[in-house]
Amino acid sequence: MGFGEKWLKWIDFCIKTVKFSVLVNSEPVGFFGSERGLRQGDPLSPFLFILAMEGFDSMMRIALQNRWIKGFEIGNSRGEIMEVCHLQYADDTVIFCEPKVEQIGYIRMILTIFEASSGLKVNWGKTSLFPIKEVPNIQDLAIILGCKVENMPTTYLGMPLGSEHKAGEIWDGILEKTEKRLARWKAQYISLGGRLILINSVLDALPTYVMSLFPIPPKVVKKLDRLRRDFLWHGCKEGKGYKLVNWQTTMRSREQGGLGIRNLRVQNNSLLMKWLWRYNREDHALWREVIRHKFGELNPWCTNVSTDTYGVGVWKTIRALWPKLEGNLQKRVGDGKRIKFWKDAWKEQSPLMEIFPDLFILSNNPDGTIYDMWSAQGWNLFFRRLLNDWEIDRVADLLNRIDDFNGTTAEPDTLRWKHNIDGQFSVKRVYKMEERVQCRGQPKIWRNLWNSPTPTKVKCFTWLVVKRVCLTQEVLKKKGAIIVSSTTLVSISQHNKDKLDYAGAYCRFA
């Protein structure tokens, strides 16, 4: 692979001179050398593994160049073809090829040579052959490769593979896990505060991984909301209970009078927006190259809108969120090659073409970038004709607005999240921005409540009191419950105008 002899000696020295010791009764006893390889967890191990897999990557690329195998082709409307023959993630590898005996034979040969040259072993027991559509000779191909045959759809790295992006079967496992968790919890012995903690820390986290790539269908949101809502208000009890507060209110942030339960729809959109942010950050990532090749670029920041109806569903959903994300981003000028002088909002809240439409119409280069317009001597603005006196005043006004521009740099242009000083995007920040609504009541009350050093169950009870939804006689009568006279129920004097305040603050039973 081109490494120098001195570097190879360093690596060999690190492997052969290492000593191990075993803890007996919490004390190290004796040292012994390594016969072969590195111990599990050694910091050097992943680096050596990457180097070994780089050799496998080179072997696959040579096979593709010589047309020994043919990978997965990605086309576009321009007739261009991009070919991918394999994907690697840690010690997992996916290989694409045609269902031909010759190509399967070459793959088997490559893997055998790789085993012999690297010392690594392929786990054939965990190797599977997945046919795409109909493959008549799939069993013969599996015999050549020495592996088992499986069918789509399946799960790879925890993500569904081979299913439609809006198929309900993608979410069946999430719903099943949620129901199993609820069945194991002894909800009848858990307070409202305890159930709230379990929802926020466990139930809300279950669908997050899949939601980071796939749009969640409305019917799945409805089912998960029903499971969370029923667990919150009456645990695992059968039958109907009183749902004291509207579910939409409980999903508000605590500063806005809610319980901070995740809104799955908003969380899903926030997670999907991260792909648009990564598209502008990971310029050399393979996934970005595939997306850019298939859809083409509308501008340096995002792809074209897809009009196809097959095979584009996931990115089509993600791409639809770009207008919402773009409104919360700010373009930071670097070398100026990606930011358009007139059409991008790089200096003001609006593009210069909207602030100076008369000058934009006269511009000789309306699509020019800052790199095209800027030089060491200053701005180079050219127009299609000679300007009138009043138009010269407009140009002077334009130059005054951009007078504090310090020039371009060697770094590329970037996007910044404009709502924070550091300019960094995060799912949490997008979620908070999306859920921000007009606050009702006094936000200071809610902050004081949730920041108080009291147990969560006390905070939740106080929250119910402030919301005026505690199950007092008055509230039960409004809900149509039949009240039997009892001394254990709160008795409220007719002189108290606000009965719930009396029950919460003055009644000795409460």
Coordinates of C-alpha atoms in Angstrom, one line a residue:
M1 CA 0.0 0.0 0.0
G2 CA 3.0 2.3 -0.3
F3 CA 4.0 2.6 3.4
G4 CA 7.7 3.1 4.2
E5 CA 9.9 0.4 5.8
K6 CA 10.5 2.6 8.9
W7 CA 6.7 3.0 9.5
L8 CA 6.2 -0.7 9.1
K9 CA 8.8 -1.4 11.7
W10 CA 7.1 1.0 14.1
I11 CA 3.8 -0.9 13.7
D12 CA 5.5 -4.3 14.1
F13 CA 7.2 -3.1 17.2
C14 CA 3.9 -1.9 18.7
I15 CA 2.4 -5.3 18.1
K16 CA 5.2 -7.6 19.2
T17 CA 6.5 -5.8 22.3
V18 CA 3.2 -5.3 24.1
K19 CA 2.8 -7.1 27.5
F20 CA -0.4 -8.1 29.3
S21 CA -1.2 -8.5 32.9
V22 CA -4.2 -10.1 34.7
L23 CA -6.0 -8.6 37.7
V24 CA -6.3 -11.1 40.5
N25 CA -8.1 -9.8 43.6
S26 CA -7.8 -6.3 42.1
E27 CA -4.0 -6.5 41.8
P28 CA -2.0 -7.1 38.6
V29 CA -0.2 -10.5 38.6
G30 CA 2.6 -11.3 36.1
F31 CA 3.1 -10.2 32.6
F32 CA 3.0 -12.2 29.4
G33 CA 3.5 -11.4 25.7
S34 CA 1.1 -11.5 22.8
E35 CA 1.3 -14.5 20.5
R36 CA -0.8 -13.0 17.7
G37 CA -2.7 -9.8 17.0
L38 CA -3.9 -7.2 19.4
R39 CA -6.1 -7.4 22.5
Q40 CA -9.7 -6.4 22.2
G41 CA -10.1 -2.7 22.8
D42 CA -6.5 -1.8 21.9
P43 CA -6.5 1.8 20.5
L44 CA -4.3 0.6 17.6
S45 CA -6.7 -2.1 16.5
P46 CA -9.3 0.0 14.6
F47 CA -6.5 1.8 12.7
L48 CA -4.9 -1.5 11.5
F49 CA -8.4 -2.8 10.6
I50 CA -9.0 0.2 8.4
L51 CA -5.7 -0.3 6.7
A52 CA -6.5 -3.9 6.0
M53 CA -10.0 -3.1 4.7
E54 CA -8.4 -0.4 2.5
G55 CA -6.7 -3.3 0.7
F56 CA -10.1 -5.0 0.2
D57 CA -11.5 -1.8 -1.2
S58 CA -8.6 -1.6 -3.7
M59 CA -9.2 -5.2 -4.8
M60 CA -12.9 -4.5 -5.4
R61 CA -12.2 -1.3 -7.4
I62 CA -9.7 -3.2 -9.6
A63 CA -12.4 -5.9 -10.2
L64 CA -14.9 -3.2 -11.1
Q65 CA -12.4 -1.5 -13.5
N66 CA -11.6 -4.7 -15.3
R67 CA -15.4 -5.5 -15.5
W68 CA -15.0 -8.7 -13.6
I69 CA -18.0 -7.6 -11.6
K70 CA -20.7 -5.0 -12.3
G71 CA -22.0 -3.0 -9.4
F72 CA -25.2 -1.1 -8.7
E73 CA -25.9 1.6 -11.3
I74 CA -27.4 5.0 -10.4
G75 CA -28.7 6.9 -13.3
N76 CA -30.1 10.4 -13.8
S77 CA -32.1 12.5 -16.3
R78 CA -28.9 13.5 -18.1
G79 CA -28.1 9.9 -19.0
E80 CA -25.0 9.7 -16.7
I81 CA -24.3 6.6 -14.8
M82 CA -22.6 6.2 -11.4
E83 CA -21.6 2.7 -10.3
V84 CA -21.3 1.5 -6.7
C85 CA -19.9 -2.0 -6.2
H86 CA -19.6 -2.2 -2.4
L87 CA -20.3 -0.4 0.9
Q88 CA -18.4 -0.8 4.1
Y89 CA -19.3 0.1 7.7
A90 CA -16.9 -1.1 10.4
D91 CA -16.7 -4.9 9.9
D92 CA -19.9 -5.1 7.8
T93 CA -19.6 -5.2 4.0
V94 CA -22.3 -5.1 1.3
I95 CA -21.3 -6.1 -2.2
F96 CA -23.4 -5.4 -5.3
C97 CA -23.2 -7.6 -8.4
E98 CA -25.2 -9.2 -11.2
P99 CA -26.7 -12.6 -10.6
K100 CA -24.1 -14.4 -12.8
V101 CA -21.9 -17.4 -11.9
E102 CA -18.8 -15.6 -13.2
Q103 CA -19.2 -12.6 -11.0
I104 CA -20.0 -14.6 -7.9
G105 CA -16.9 -16.7 -8.6
Y106 CA -14.7 -13.5 -8.8
I107 CA -16.2 -12.3 -5.5
R108 CA -15.4 -15.6 -3.8
M109 CA -11.9 -15.5 -5.2
I110 CA -11.4 -11.9 -3.9
L111 CA -12.6 -12.8 -0.4
T112 CA -10.3 -15.9 -0.3
I113 CA -7.3 -13.9 -1.4
F114 CA -8.1 -11.2 1.2
E115 CA -8.3 -13.8 4.0
A116 CA -4.9 -15.2 3.0
S117 CA -3.2 -11.8 2.7
S118 CA -4.6 -10.0 5.7
G119 CA -5.0 -12.7 8.3
L120 CA -8.7 -11.7 8.8
K121 CA -11.4 -14.3 8.4
V122 CA -14.8 -13.9 6.7
N123 CA -17.7 -15.2 8.8
W124 CA -19.5 -17.2 6.2
G125 CA -22.1 -18.2 8.8
K126 CA -23.3 -14.6 8.9
T127 CA -22.9 -14.0 5.2
S128 CA -26.2 -13.9 3.2
L129 CA -27.1 -13.5 -0.4
F130 CA -30.1 -11.3 -1.1
P131 CA -31.8 -11.5 -4.6
I132 CA -33.3 -8.3 -6.1
K133 CA -36.5 -9.2 -7.8
E134 CA -36.5 -12.6 -9.4
V135 CA -33.3 -14.6 -9.6
P136 CA -33.9 -18.2 -10.9
N137 CA -30.5 -19.6 -10.0
I138 CA -30.1 -18.0 -6.6
Q139 CA -29.5 -21.4 -4.9
D140 CA -26.6 -22.2 -7.3
L141 CA -25.0 -18.8 -6.6
A142 CA -25.3 -19.3 -2.9
I143 CA -23.5 -22.7 -3.2
I144 CA -20.6 -21.0 -5.0
L145 CA -20.3 -18.3 -2.4
G146 CA -20.9 -20.7 0.5
C147 CA -23.6 -18.7 2.3
K148 CA -27.3 -18.8 3.0
V149 CA -30.1 -17.1 1.0
E150 CA -32.4 -14.5 2.5
N151 CA -35.1 -12.2 1.1
M152 CA -36.1 -8.6 1.2
P153 CA -37.2 -6.7 3.1
T154 CA -34.7 -7.1 5.9
T155 CA -32.9 -5.0 8.5
Y156 CA -29.3 -3.8 8.1
L157 CA -27.5 -1.8 10.8
G158 CA -30.9 -1.4 12.6
M159 CA -32.5 0.2 9.5
P160 CA -35.2 -1.4 7.3
L161 CA -33.8 -2.4 3.9
G162 CA -35.9 -3.1 0.9
S163 CA -39.2 -1.7 2.2
E164 CA -41.1 1.3 0.8
H165 CA -40.2 4.4 2.7
K166 CA -43.8 4.9 3.9
A167 CA -44.7 1.3 4.5
G168 CA -46.2 0.5 7.8
E169 CA -44.0 -2.6 8.3
I170 CA -41.0 -0.3 8.9
W171 CA -42.7 0.8 12.2
D172 CA -44.1 -2.5 13.3
G173 CA -41.0 -3.3 15.4
I174 CA -41.1 0.1 17.1
L175 CA -44.8 -0.4 18.0
E176 CA -44.0 -3.9 19.3
K177 CA -41.1 -2.7 21.4
T178 CA -43.2 0.1 22.9
E179 CA -46.0 -2.3 23.9
K180 CA -43.5 -4.7 25.4
R181 CA -41.9 -1.9 27.5
L182 CA -45.3 -0.9 28.8
A183 CA -46.3 -4.4 29.6
R184 CA -43.2 -4.9 31.8
W185 CA -43.6 -1.7 33.8
K186 CA -45.7 -1.8 37.0
A187 CA -47.5 1.4 36.1
Q188 CA -50.0 1.1 38.9
Y189 CA -47.2 1.7 41.4
I190 CA -45.7 4.7 39.6
S191 CA -46.7 8.2 40.1
L192 CA -47.6 10.7 37.4
G193 CA -44.1 12.1 37.7
G194 CA -42.5 8.7 37.3
R195 CA -44.6 7.9 34.2
L196 CA -43.6 11.2 32.7
I197 CA -39.9 10.4 33.2
L198 CA -40.3 7.0 31.6
I199 CA -42.1 8.5 28.6
N200 CA -39.4 11.2 28.1
S201 CA -36.4 8.9 28.6
V202 CA -37.5 5.6 27.1
L203 CA -40.7 5.7 25.0
D204 CA -39.7 8.9 23.1
A205 CA -36.3 7.4 22.3
L206 CA -37.5 4.2 20.7
P207 CA -38.5 5.6 17.3
T208 CA -35.7 8.2 17.1
Y209 CA -33.2 6.1 15.2
V210 CA -35.6 5.1 12.4
M211 CA -37.1 8.7 12.4
S212 CA -33.6 10.0 11.6
L213 CA -34.0 8.7 8.0
F214 CA -37.6 7.8 7.3
P215 CA -40.7 10.0 7.5
I216 CA -43.1 8.7 10.1
P217 CA -46.6 8.1 8.8
P218 CA -49.6 9.9 10.5
K219 CA -51.2 6.6 11.5
V220 CA -48.0 5.5 13.3
V221 CA -47.9 8.9 15.1
K222 CA -51.5 8.4 16.1
K223 CA -50.8 4.9 17.6
L224 CA -47.6 6.0 19.5
D225 CA -49.4 9.0 20.8
R226 CA -52.3 6.8 22.0
L227 CA -49.9 4.5 23.8
R228 CA -48.0 7.3 25.5
R229 CA -51.2 9.2 26.4
D230 CA -52.9 6.2 28.0
F231 CA -49.8 5.3 29.9
L232 CA -49.4 8.9 31.2
W233 CA -52.9 9.3 32.6
H234 CA -53.9 5.8 33.8
G235 CA -50.8 3.6 33.4
C236 CA -51.6 0.1 32.3
K237 CA -55.1 0.0 33.8
E238 CA -57.8 -1.4 31.6
G239 CA -60.7 0.8 30.9
K240 CA -61.1 4.5 30.4
G241 CA -59.6 7.0 32.8
Y242 CA -59.7 10.8 33.0
K243 CA -57.3 12.5 30.6
L244 CA -57.0 15.7 32.6
V245 CA -55.1 17.8 30.1
N246 CA -55.3 18.0 26.3
W247 CA -52.5 15.9 24.6
Q248 CA -51.3 18.8 22.5
T249 CA -50.8 20.9 25.7
T250 CA -48.7 18.2 27.3
M251 CA -46.4 18.1 24.2
R252 CA -45.5 21.8 24.7
S253 CA -42.2 22.7 26.4
R254 CA -42.3 23.1 30.1
E255 CA -41.6 26.8 29.7
Q256 CA -44.8 27.1 27.7
G257 CA -47.0 25.3 30.2
G258 CA -46.6 21.7 29.0
L259 CA -44.9 18.6 30.2
G260 CA -42.1 18.5 27.6
I261 CA -43.3 15.3 25.9
R262 CA -41.9 14.9 22.4
N263 CA -44.0 15.9 19.5
L264 CA -43.0 13.0 17.1
R265 CA -43.9 14.9 14.0
V266 CA -41.8 17.9 14.9
Q267 CA -39.0 15.6 16.1
N268 CA -39.1 13.7 12.8
N269 CA -38.8 16.8 10.7
S270 CA -36.0 18.1 12.8
L271 CA -34.0 14.8 12.4
L272 CA -34.6 14.8 8.6
M273 CA -33.4 18.4 8.3
K274 CA -30.0 17.3 9.6
W275 CA -29.4 15.5 6.3
L276 CA -29.8 18.8 4.5
W277 CA -27.3 20.4 6.9
R278 CA -24.9 17.5 6.4
Y279 CA -25.2 17.8 2.6
N280 CA -23.5 21.2 2.9
R281 CA -20.8 20.0 5.3
E282 CA -19.7 16.5 4.0
D283 CA -18.5 17.5 0.5
H284 CA -16.7 14.2 -0.2
A285 CA -19.1 11.7 1.4
L286 CA -20.2 8.9 -0.8
W287 CA -23.9 9.3 0.1
R288 CA -23.7 13.0 -0.9
E289 CA -22.1 12.1 -4.3
V290 CA -24.9 9.6 -5.0
I291 CA -27.6 12.1 -4.1
R292 CA -26.0 14.9 -6.1
H293 CA -25.5 12.6 -9.1
K294 CA -29.1 11.3 -9.1
F295 CA -31.0 14.6 -8.6
G296 CA -28.5 17.3 -9.8
E297 CA -27.9 20.6 -7.9
L298 CA -30.4 23.5 -7.9
N299 CA -27.6 25.6 -6.3
P300 CA -24.4 24.8 -4.4
W301 CA -26.5 24.3 -1.2
C302 CA -29.2 21.9 -2.3
T303 CA -30.4 19.5 -5.0
N304 CA -33.1 19.9 -7.5
V305 CA -36.7 19.0 -6.6
S306 CA -37.4 15.5 -7.7
T307 CA -40.4 14.9 -10.0
D308 CA -39.9 11.1 -10.3
T309 CA -42.4 8.7 -8.8
Y310 CA -40.2 5.7 -8.1
G311 CA -37.1 5.2 -6.1
V312 CA -36.8 8.7 -4.7
G313 CA -39.3 8.8 -1.8
V314 CA -36.9 9.2 1.1
W315 CA -34.8 12.1 -0.4
K316 CA -38.0 13.7 -1.9
T317 CA -39.4 14.0 1.6
I318 CA -36.1 15.4 3.0
R319 CA -35.7 17.8 0.1
A320 CA -39.2 19.2 0.8
L321 CA -37.9 20.6 4.1
W322 CA -35.3 22.7 2.5
P323 CA -37.3 26.0 2.3
K324 CA -38.1 25.8 6.0
L325 CA -34.5 25.2 6.9
E326 CA -33.1 27.8 4.5
G327 CA -35.1 30.5 6.2
N328 CA -33.1 29.8 9.4
L329 CA -29.7 29.8 7.8
Q330 CA -27.2 32.5 7.1
K331 CA -24.6 32.3 4.4
R332 CA -21.1 33.1 5.6
V333 CA -18.7 34.3 2.9
G334 CA -15.4 32.5 2.5
D335 CA -13.9 32.4 -1.0
G336 CA -17.2 33.6 -2.4
K337 CA -17.5 30.9 -5.1
R338 CA -20.8 29.5 -3.9
I339 CA -22.6 32.7 -2.8
K340 CA -24.4 34.7 -5.5
F341 CA -23.9 38.4 -5.2
W342 CA -27.5 39.4 -6.1
K343 CA -29.6 36.3 -5.4
D344 CA -28.3 35.1 -2.0
A345 CA -29.0 36.8 1.3
W346 CA -25.4 37.2 2.4
K347 CA -25.4 40.7 3.8
E348 CA -29.0 41.6 4.6
Q349 CA -32.0 39.6 5.7
S350 CA -33.1 39.7 2.0
P351 CA -31.1 39.2 -1.2
L352 CA -29.8 42.4 -2.8
M353 CA -32.0 41.7 -5.9
E354 CA -35.0 42.4 -3.7
I355 CA -33.6 45.5 -2.1
F356 CA -32.3 47.0 -5.3
P357 CA -34.5 45.4 -8.1
D358 CA -33.8 48.3 -10.4
L359 CA -30.1 47.7 -10.3
F360 CA -30.5 44.0 -10.5
I361 CA -32.3 44.3 -13.8
L362 CA -29.5 46.4 -15.2
S363 CA -26.7 44.1 -14.0
N364 CA -24.5 42.6 -16.6
N365 CA -24.0 39.5 -14.5
P366 CA -27.2 38.7 -12.5
D367 CA -25.9 35.2 -11.6
G368 CA -22.4 36.3 -10.7
T369 CA -20.9 35.1 -7.4
I370 CA -19.1 37.3 -4.9
Y371 CA -15.9 35.8 -6.2
D372 CA -16.7 37.2 -9.7
M373 CA -17.7 40.6 -8.3
W374 CA -14.8 41.2 -5.9
S375 CA -11.2 42.0 -6.5
A376 CA -8.3 43.4 -4.5
Q377 CA -9.3 46.9 -5.6
G378 CA -12.9 46.5 -4.5
W379 CA -16.3 45.7 -6.1
N380 CA -16.5 45.2 -9.8
L381 CA -20.1 46.1 -10.7
F382 CA -20.9 46.2 -14.4
F383 CA -24.2 47.2 -16.0
R384 CA -25.7 46.8 -19.5
R385 CA -26.0 50.5 -20.2
L386 CA -24.9 53.8 -18.8
L387 CA -26.6 54.8 -15.6
N388 CA -28.8 57.9 -15.1
D389 CA -28.1 60.3 -12.3
W390 CA -30.7 58.9 -9.9
E391 CA -29.4 55.4 -10.7
I392 CA -25.9 56.4 -9.7
D393 CA -27.3 57.4 -6.3
R394 CA -28.8 54.0 -6.0
V395 CA -25.4 52.4 -6.7
A396 CA -23.9 54.7 -4.0
D397 CA -26.6 53.5 -1.6
L398 CA -25.7 49.8 -2.5
L399 CA -22.0 50.3 -1.9
N400 CA -22.7 52.0 1.4
R401 CA -24.6 48.9 2.5
I402 CA -21.8 46.5 1.7
D403 CA -19.0 48.9 2.6
D404 CA -18.0 46.9 5.7
F405 CA -17.2 43.7 3.7
N406 CA -13.7 42.6 4.5
G407 CA -13.0 40.6 1.4
T408 CA -12.8 36.9 0.6
T409 CA -10.7 34.3 2.2
A410 CA -9.2 31.0 1.2
E411 CA -11.9 29.0 3.1
P412 CA -15.0 27.8 1.3
D413 CA -18.4 29.5 1.8
T414 CA -20.5 27.9 4.6
L415 CA -23.9 28.0 6.1
R416 CA -24.6 29.1 9.7
W417 CA -27.6 28.6 12.0
K418 CA -28.5 32.2 12.5
H419 CA -30.4 31.8 15.8
N420 CA -27.2 31.1 17.8
I421 CA -23.8 32.8 18.1
D422 CA -21.8 29.7 17.3
G423 CA -23.8 29.1 14.1
Q424 CA -24.0 25.4 14.6
F425 CA -27.0 23.3 13.6
S426 CA -28.5 20.8 16.0
V427 CA -31.7 18.8 16.1
K428 CA -32.5 20.2 19.6
R429 CA -32.3 23.8 18.3
V430 CA -34.5 23.1 15.4
Y431 CA -37.1 21.3 17.6
K432 CA -37.2 24.3 20.0
M433 CA -37.6 26.7 17.2
E434 CA -40.4 24.6 15.6
E435 CA -42.4 24.2 18.9
R436 CA -42.1 27.8 19.8
V437 CA -45.7 29.2 20.0
Q438 CA -47.4 32.0 21.7
C439 CA -47.0 31.4 25.5
R440 CA -50.1 31.4 27.5
G441 CA -50.2 32.4 31.1
Q442 CA -47.0 33.5 32.8
P443 CA -43.9 31.7 31.7
K444 CA -42.1 32.7 34.8
I445 CA -44.5 30.6 36.9
W446 CA -43.6 27.5 34.8
R447 CA -39.8 28.1 35.0
N448 CA -40.0 28.5 38.8
L449 CA -42.1 25.3 39.1
W450 CA -39.8 23.0 37.0
N451 CA -36.6 24.5 38.4
S452 CA -37.7 24.0 42.0
P453 CA -35.7 21.4 44.1
T454 CA -38.8 19.3 44.7
P455 CA -39.5 15.7 43.5
T456 CA -41.0 15.3 40.1
K457 CA -44.2 13.9 41.4
V458 CA -44.7 17.0 43.5
K459 CA -44.0 19.2 40.4
C460 CA -46.5 17.3 38.4
F461 CA -49.2 17.6 41.0
T462 CA -48.5 21.4 41.3
W463 CA -48.8 21.6 37.5
L464 CA -52.2 20.0 37.7
V465 CA -53.3 22.4 40.4
V466 CA -52.2 25.4 38.4
K467 CA -53.9 24.0 35.3
R468 CA -57.1 23.7 37.5
V469 CA -57.7 20.1 36.5
C470 CA -57.3 18.2 39.8
L471 CA -60.1 15.8 40.4
T472 CA -62.0 17.8 43.0
Q473 CA -65.8 17.4 43.5
E474 CA -66.3 20.4 41.2
V475 CA -64.2 19.0 38.4
L476 CA -65.7 15.5 38.7
K477 CA -69.2 16.9 38.5
K478 CA -68.2 18.8 35.3
K479 CA -67.0 15.5 33.8
G480 CA -70.4 13.9 34.6
A481 CA -69.2 11.7 37.5
I482 CA -71.7 10.6 40.1
I483 CA -70.4 11.9 43.5
V484 CA -71.3 10.1 46.7
S485 CA -71.3 12.3 49.8
S486 CA -68.3 11.4 51.9
T487 CA -66.2 13.2 54.5
T488 CA -63.0 12.1 52.7
L489 CA -63.8 14.4 49.8
V490 CA -62.8 18.0 50.0
S491 CA -65.6 20.2 51.3
I492 CA -65.4 23.8 50.1
S493 CA -67.2 26.7 51.7
Q494 CA -69.6 28.7 49.5
H495 CA -67.7 31.9 50.5
N496 CA -64.6 30.7 48.5
K497 CA -64.9 32.1 45.0
D498 CA -62.1 30.1 43.6
K499 CA -62.7 26.6 44.9
L500 CA -59.7 24.9 43.3
D501 CA -57.4 27.5 44.8
Y502 CA -58.9 26.8 48.2
A503 CA -58.4 23.1 47.8
G504 CA -54.8 23.5 46.8
A505 CA -53.7 26.2 49.3
Y506 CA -56.0 26.2 52.3
C507 CA -57.8 22.9 52.7
R508 CA -56.2 20.8 55.5
F509 CA -57.0 17.6 53.7
A510 CA -55.2 18.7 50.5

